[in-house]
Coordinates of C-alpha atoms in Angstrom, one line a residue:
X2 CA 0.0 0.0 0.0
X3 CA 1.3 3.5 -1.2
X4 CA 1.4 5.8 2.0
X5 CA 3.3 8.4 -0.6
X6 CA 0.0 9.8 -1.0
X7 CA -0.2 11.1 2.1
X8 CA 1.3 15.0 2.7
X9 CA 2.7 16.9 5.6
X10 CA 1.7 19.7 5.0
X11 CA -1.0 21.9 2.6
X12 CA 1.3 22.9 0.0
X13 CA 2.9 19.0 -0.4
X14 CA -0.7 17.7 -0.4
X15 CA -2.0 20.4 -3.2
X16 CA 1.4 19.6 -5.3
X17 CA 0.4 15.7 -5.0
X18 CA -3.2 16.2 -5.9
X19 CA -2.5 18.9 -9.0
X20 CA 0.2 16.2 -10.2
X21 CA -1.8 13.5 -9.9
X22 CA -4.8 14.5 -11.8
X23 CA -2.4 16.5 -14.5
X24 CA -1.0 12.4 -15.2
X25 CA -4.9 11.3 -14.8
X26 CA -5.9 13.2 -17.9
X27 CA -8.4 14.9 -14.9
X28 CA -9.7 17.9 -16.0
X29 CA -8.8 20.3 -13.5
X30 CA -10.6 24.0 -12.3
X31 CA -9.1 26.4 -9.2
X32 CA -11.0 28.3 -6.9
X33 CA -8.1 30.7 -5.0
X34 CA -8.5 31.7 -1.5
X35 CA -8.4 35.5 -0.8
X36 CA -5.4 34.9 1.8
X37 CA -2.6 33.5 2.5
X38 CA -0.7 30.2 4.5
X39 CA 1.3 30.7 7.6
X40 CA 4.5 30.7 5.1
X41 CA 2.7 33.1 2.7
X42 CA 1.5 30.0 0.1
X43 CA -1.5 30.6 -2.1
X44 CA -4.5 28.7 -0.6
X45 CA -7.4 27.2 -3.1
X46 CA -9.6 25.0 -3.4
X47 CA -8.5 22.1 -6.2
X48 CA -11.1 20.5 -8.1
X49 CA -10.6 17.2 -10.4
X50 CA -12.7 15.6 -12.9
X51 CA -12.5 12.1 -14.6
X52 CA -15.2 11.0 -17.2
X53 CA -17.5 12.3 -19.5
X54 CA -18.0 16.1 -18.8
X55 CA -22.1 15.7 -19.2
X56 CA -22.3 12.4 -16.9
X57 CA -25.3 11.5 -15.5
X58 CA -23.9 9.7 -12.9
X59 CA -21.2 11.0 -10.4
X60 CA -19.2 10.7 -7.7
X61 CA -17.8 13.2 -5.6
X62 CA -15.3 13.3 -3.1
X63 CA -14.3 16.3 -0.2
X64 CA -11.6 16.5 1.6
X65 CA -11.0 19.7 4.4
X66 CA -14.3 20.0 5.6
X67 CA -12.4 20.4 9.1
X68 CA -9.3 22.0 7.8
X69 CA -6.7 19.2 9.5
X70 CA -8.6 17.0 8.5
X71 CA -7.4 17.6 4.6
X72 CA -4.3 15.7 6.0
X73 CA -6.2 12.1 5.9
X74 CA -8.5 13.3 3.0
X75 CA -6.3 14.4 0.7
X76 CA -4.6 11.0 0.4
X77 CA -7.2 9.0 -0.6
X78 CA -8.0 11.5 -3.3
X79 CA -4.4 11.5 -4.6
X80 CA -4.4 7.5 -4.4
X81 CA -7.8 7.6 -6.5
X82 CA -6.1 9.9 -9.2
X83 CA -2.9 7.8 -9.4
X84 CA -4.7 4.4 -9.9
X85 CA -8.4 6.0 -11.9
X86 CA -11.1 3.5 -11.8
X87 CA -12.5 2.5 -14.9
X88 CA -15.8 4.1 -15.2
X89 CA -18.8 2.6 -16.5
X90 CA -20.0 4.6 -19.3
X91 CA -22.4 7.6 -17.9
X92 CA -20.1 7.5 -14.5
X93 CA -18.0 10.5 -13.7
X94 CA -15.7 11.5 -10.5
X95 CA -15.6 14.6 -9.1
X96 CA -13.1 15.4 -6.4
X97 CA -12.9 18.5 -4.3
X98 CA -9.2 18.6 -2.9
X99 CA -9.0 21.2 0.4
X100 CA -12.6 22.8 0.1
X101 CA -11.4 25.0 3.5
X102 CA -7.8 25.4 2.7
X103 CA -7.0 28.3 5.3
X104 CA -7.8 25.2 7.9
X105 CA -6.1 22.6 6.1
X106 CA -2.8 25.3 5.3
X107 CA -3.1 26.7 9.8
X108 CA -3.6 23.1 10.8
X109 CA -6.9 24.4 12.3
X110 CA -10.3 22.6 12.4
X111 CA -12.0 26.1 11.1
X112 CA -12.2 28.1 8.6
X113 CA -10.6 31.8 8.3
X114 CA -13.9 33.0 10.0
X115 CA -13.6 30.7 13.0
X116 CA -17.0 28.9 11.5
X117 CA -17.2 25.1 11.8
X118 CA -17.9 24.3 8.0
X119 CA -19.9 21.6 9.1
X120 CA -22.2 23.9 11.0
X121 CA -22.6 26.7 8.5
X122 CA -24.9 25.2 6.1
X123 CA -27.6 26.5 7.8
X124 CA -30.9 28.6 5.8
X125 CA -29.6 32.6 7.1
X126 CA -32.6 34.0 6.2
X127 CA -34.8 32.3 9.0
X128 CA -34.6 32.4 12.5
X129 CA -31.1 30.3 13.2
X130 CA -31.1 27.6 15.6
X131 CA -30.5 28.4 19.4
X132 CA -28.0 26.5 21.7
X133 CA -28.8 27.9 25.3
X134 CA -26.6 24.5 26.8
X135 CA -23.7 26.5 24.6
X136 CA -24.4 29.7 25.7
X137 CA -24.2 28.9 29.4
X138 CA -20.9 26.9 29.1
X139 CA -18.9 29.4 26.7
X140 CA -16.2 30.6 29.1
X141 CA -15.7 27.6 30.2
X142 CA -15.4 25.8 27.1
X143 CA -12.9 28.6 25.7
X144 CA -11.0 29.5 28.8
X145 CA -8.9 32.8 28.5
X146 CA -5.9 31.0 29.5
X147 CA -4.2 27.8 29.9
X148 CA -2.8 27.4 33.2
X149 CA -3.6 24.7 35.5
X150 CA -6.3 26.6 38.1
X151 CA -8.3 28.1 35.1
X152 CA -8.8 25.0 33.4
X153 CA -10.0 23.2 36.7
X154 CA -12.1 25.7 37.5
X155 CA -13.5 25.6 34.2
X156 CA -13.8 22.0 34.1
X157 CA -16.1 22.0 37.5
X158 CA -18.3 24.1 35.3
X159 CA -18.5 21.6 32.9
X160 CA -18.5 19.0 34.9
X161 CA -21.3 20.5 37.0
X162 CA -23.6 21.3 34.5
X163 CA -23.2 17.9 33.4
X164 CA -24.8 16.4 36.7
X165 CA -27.4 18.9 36.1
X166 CA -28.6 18.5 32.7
X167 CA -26.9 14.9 32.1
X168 CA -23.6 13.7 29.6
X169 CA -26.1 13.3 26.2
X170 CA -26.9 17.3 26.8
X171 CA -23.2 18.4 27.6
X172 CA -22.4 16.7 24.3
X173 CA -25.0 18.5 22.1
X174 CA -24.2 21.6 23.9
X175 CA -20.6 21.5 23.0
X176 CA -20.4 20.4 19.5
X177 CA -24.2 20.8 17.8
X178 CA -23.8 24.0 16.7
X179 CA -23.8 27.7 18.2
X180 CA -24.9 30.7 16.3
X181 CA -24.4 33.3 19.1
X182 CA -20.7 33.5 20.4
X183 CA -18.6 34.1 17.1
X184 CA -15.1 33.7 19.6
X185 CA -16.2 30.5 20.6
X186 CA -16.0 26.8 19.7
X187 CA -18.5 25.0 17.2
X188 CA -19.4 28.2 15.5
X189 CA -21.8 28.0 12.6
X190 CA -21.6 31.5 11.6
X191 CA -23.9 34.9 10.4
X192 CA -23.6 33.9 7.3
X193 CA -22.4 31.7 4.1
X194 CA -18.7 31.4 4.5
X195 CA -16.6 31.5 1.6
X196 CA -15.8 27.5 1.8
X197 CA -19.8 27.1 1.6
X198 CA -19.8 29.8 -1.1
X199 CA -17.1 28.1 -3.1
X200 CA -18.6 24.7 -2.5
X201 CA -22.1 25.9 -3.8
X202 CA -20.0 27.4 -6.7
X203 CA -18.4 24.1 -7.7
X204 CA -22.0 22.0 -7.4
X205 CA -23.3 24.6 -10.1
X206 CA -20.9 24.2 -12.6
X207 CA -20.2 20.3 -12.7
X208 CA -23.3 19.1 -11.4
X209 CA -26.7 21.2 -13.0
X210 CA -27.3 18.2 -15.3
X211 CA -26.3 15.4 -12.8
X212 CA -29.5 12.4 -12.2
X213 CA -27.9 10.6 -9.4
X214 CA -24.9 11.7 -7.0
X215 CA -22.7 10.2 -4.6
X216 CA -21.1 12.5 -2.0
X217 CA -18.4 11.0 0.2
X218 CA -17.0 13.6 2.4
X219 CA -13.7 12.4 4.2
X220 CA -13.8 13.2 8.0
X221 CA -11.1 12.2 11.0
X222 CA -11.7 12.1 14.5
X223 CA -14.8 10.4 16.1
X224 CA -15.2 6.4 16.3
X225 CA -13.1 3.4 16.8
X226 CA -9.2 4.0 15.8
X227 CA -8.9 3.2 12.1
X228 CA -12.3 2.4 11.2
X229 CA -14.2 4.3 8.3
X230 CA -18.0 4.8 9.8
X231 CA -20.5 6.0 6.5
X232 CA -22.8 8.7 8.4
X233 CA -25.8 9.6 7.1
X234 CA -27.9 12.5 8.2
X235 CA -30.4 12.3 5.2
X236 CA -33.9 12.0 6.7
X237 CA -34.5 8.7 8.3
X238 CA -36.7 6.2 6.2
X239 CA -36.8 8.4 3.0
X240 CA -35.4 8.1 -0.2
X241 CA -32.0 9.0 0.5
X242 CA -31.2 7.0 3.1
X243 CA -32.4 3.7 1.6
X244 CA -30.3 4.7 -1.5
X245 CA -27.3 5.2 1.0
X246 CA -27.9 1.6 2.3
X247 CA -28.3 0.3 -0.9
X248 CA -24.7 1.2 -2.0
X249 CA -22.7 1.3 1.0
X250 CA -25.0 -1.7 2.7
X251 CA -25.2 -2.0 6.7
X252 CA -22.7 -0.3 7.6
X253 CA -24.2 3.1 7.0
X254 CA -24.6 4.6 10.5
X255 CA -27.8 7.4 11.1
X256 CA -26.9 10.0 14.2
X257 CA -31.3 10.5 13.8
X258 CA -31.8 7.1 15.2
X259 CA -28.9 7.3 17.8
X260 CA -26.8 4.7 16.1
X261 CA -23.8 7.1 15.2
X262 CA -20.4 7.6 16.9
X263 CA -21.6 11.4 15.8
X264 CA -24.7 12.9 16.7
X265 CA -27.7 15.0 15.5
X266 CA -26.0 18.9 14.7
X267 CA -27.3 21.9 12.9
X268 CA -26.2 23.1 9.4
X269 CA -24.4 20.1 8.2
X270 CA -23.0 20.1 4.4
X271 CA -25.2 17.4 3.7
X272 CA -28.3 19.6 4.1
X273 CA -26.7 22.0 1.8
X274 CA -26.1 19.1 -0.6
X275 CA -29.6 18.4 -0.3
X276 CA -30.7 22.0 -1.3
X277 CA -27.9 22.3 -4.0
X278 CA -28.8 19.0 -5.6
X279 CA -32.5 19.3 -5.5
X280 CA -33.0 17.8 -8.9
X281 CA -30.7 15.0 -9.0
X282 CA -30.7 11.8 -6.6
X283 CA -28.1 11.5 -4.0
X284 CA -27.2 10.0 -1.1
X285 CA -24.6 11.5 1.2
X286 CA -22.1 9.9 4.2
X287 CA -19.4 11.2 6.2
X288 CA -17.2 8.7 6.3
X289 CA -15.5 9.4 9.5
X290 CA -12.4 7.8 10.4
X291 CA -11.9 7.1 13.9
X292 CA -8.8 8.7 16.0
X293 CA -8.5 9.3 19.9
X294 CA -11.3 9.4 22.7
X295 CA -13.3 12.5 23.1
X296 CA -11.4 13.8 26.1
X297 CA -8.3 14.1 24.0
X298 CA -9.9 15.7 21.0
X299 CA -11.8 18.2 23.4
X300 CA -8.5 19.3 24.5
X301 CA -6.5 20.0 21.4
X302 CA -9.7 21.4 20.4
X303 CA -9.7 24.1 23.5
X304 CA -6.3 24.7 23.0
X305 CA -6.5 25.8 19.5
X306 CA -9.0 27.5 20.3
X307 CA -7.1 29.7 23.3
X308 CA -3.8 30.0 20.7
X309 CA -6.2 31.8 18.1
X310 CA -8.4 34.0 20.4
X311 CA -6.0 35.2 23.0
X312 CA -2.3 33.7 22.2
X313 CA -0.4 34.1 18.6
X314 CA 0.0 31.5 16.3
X315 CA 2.7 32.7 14.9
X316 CA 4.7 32.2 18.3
X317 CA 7.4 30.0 19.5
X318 CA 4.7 28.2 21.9
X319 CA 2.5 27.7 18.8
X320 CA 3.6 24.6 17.0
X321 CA 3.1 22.3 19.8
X322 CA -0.6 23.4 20.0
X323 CA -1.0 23.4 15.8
X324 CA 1.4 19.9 15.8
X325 CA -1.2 18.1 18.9
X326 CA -4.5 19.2 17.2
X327 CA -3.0 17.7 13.7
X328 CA -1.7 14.6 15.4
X329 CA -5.4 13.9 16.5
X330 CA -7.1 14.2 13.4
X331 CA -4.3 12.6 11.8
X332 CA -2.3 10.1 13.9
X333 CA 1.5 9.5 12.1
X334 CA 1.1 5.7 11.8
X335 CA 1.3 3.5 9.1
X336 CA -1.5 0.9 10.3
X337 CA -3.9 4.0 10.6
X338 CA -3.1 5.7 7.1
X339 CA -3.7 2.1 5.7
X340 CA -6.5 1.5 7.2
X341 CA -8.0 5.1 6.1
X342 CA -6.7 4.0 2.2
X343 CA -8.0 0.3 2.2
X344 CA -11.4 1.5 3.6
X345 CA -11.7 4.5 1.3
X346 CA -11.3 2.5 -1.7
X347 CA -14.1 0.1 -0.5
X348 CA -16.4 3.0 0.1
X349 CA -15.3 4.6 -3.4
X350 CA -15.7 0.8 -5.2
X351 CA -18.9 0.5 -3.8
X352 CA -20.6 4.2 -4.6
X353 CA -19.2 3.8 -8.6
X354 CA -21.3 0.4 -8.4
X355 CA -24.5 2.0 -7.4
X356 CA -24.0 4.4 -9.7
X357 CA -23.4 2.2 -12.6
X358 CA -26.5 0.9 -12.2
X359 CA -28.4 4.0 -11.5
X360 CA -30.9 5.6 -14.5
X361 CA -28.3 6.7 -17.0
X362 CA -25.9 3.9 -16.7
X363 CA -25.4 1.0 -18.6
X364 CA -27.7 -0.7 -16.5

């Protein structure tokens, strides 16, 4: 197994991708960032297209949803493009290399706004969703500094209002979704973002004609270490989600129905997806690979979050914080990275199948 594919850091991992699709024969489009990366590189967002231009039948793939997460994402993409599948005739691949590459380039989780990507995909002309778990917790969940009395002290918060309310609230009140506290963690935004604008910008110009669509979006950090768990948030019992069973079978996971190492959150992708791809059938998973427990990720989490609203991540004491974060969403281990390729591939194998035998394909 190739773990060349795999980059440490943005500009390596946009250099593999752009090279990789170049030998494809991909067709390839860029979508520049208005700033810069912490050594001054240009940022973008790489797009890559094998097959018929006017397919029917596609499947996409996104990596850097969570910035750091690009790390893992990004080399499943690259080890698609340096070994193509053969496409059934009416079968297309679209992949979108480092959709929020100010994340991806910082190491950070977020985008350039501090918005969760994954939490911004909400409807901003109707009343947006409330959090009042969230907005009783925020100092403690962002604590203004790092030393060992504030964070215990802030911890008894938590932990208080844990016994209060019980652990299924804490978690929903941490990482649902917050529309209120733009300095704090979980952030969906005031508005479109311009990762959700660019993504809405790239479904418009290779996908108006498209009749059935896959959408695998590459995520790290929740679940078993290693495994790749398909998560659906598609209505339960519709259309979609059967669709989603049908090609990736029983191991599609539903946060609705509680069955999910993830749970129910506001202004997921997917339900932009959804609006985007109105005309066309889709189905749409996660497919989150598995890292570290929760307390782990909570910290590296609260200490990005204190380097980038009170500290400077440009500093000395920086790299440590940006290195432990990256580390979590992508652990440097071969078995993992081969793990995240060998499951990819299955989930990639099995979406060009349904789609081969979706309306449009050869049947």
């Amino acid at each position: 197994m190739d773990l060349s594919v795999f980059s440490t850091s943005y500009t390596e991992a946009r250099d593999k991708f752009l090279s990789a699709a170049q030998a494809a024969g991909a067709a390839v489009g860029h979508w520049p960032h208005p700033l810069a990366g912490p050594a001054g590189e240009a940022l973008a967002c790489d797009t890559a297209w094998l097959g018929a231009p006017d397919a029917p039948n596609v499947l996409v793939v996104v990596s850097a949803t969570h910035g750091v997460e690009g790390f893992a994402g990004s080399g499943p993409q690259v080890a698609l493009l340096r070994r193509p599948p053969r496409l059934a005739d009416g079968t297309a691949v679209l992949l979108v290399h480092a959709v929020n590459p100010h994340g991806f380039a910082w190491q950070r989780r977020v985008t350039e706004e501090n918005v969760d990507l994954n939490r911004n995909w909400v409807d901003y002309t109707q009343p947006l969703p409330a959090n009042p778990g969230y907005a009783e917790l925020h100092a403690a969940y962002g604590p203004r500094a790092l030393d060992a009395a504030t964070l215990a002290a802030c911890e008894a918060t938590i932990a208080a209002w844990r016994d209060r309310h019980g652990a299924a609230a804490e978690r929903f009140a941490r990482s649902s979704g917050q529309y209120t506290h733009p300095d704090g963690i979980f952030y969906g935004g005031d508005g479109p973002t311009w990762a959700r604008r660019t993504s809405e910008a790239i479904l418009a110009r290779h996908l108006p004609h498209a009749r059935t669509v896959a959408i695998v979006d590459l995520h790290t950090g929740l679940g078993p270490y290693g495994y790749g768990e398909p998560i659906c948030n598609h209505a339960p019992g519709g259309d979609r989600v059967r669709r989603a069973r049908r090609w990736w079978g029983d191991s599609v996971t539903e946060p609705l129905l509680g069955t999910s190492s993830s749970q129910a959150k506001y202004g997921l992708s997917e339900f932009g997806y959804e609006r985007a791809l109105a005309h066309a059938d889709i189905a749409f998973v996660a497919l989150e690979f598995g890292t570290y427990q929760p307390p782990r990720g909570e910290t590296v989490l609260r200490d990005d979050h204190w380097l980038w609203q009170h500290g400077d991540p440009r500093s000395a004491s920086a790299a440590p914080i940006r290195d432990a974060l990256r580390d979590h969403f992508f652990p440097p281990h071969d078995d993992w990275k081969e793990m995240v390729l060998f499951r990819s591939d299955q989930v990639f194998r099995q979406a060009l199948h349904g789609l081969a035998t979706a309306p449009g394909g050869p049947g």
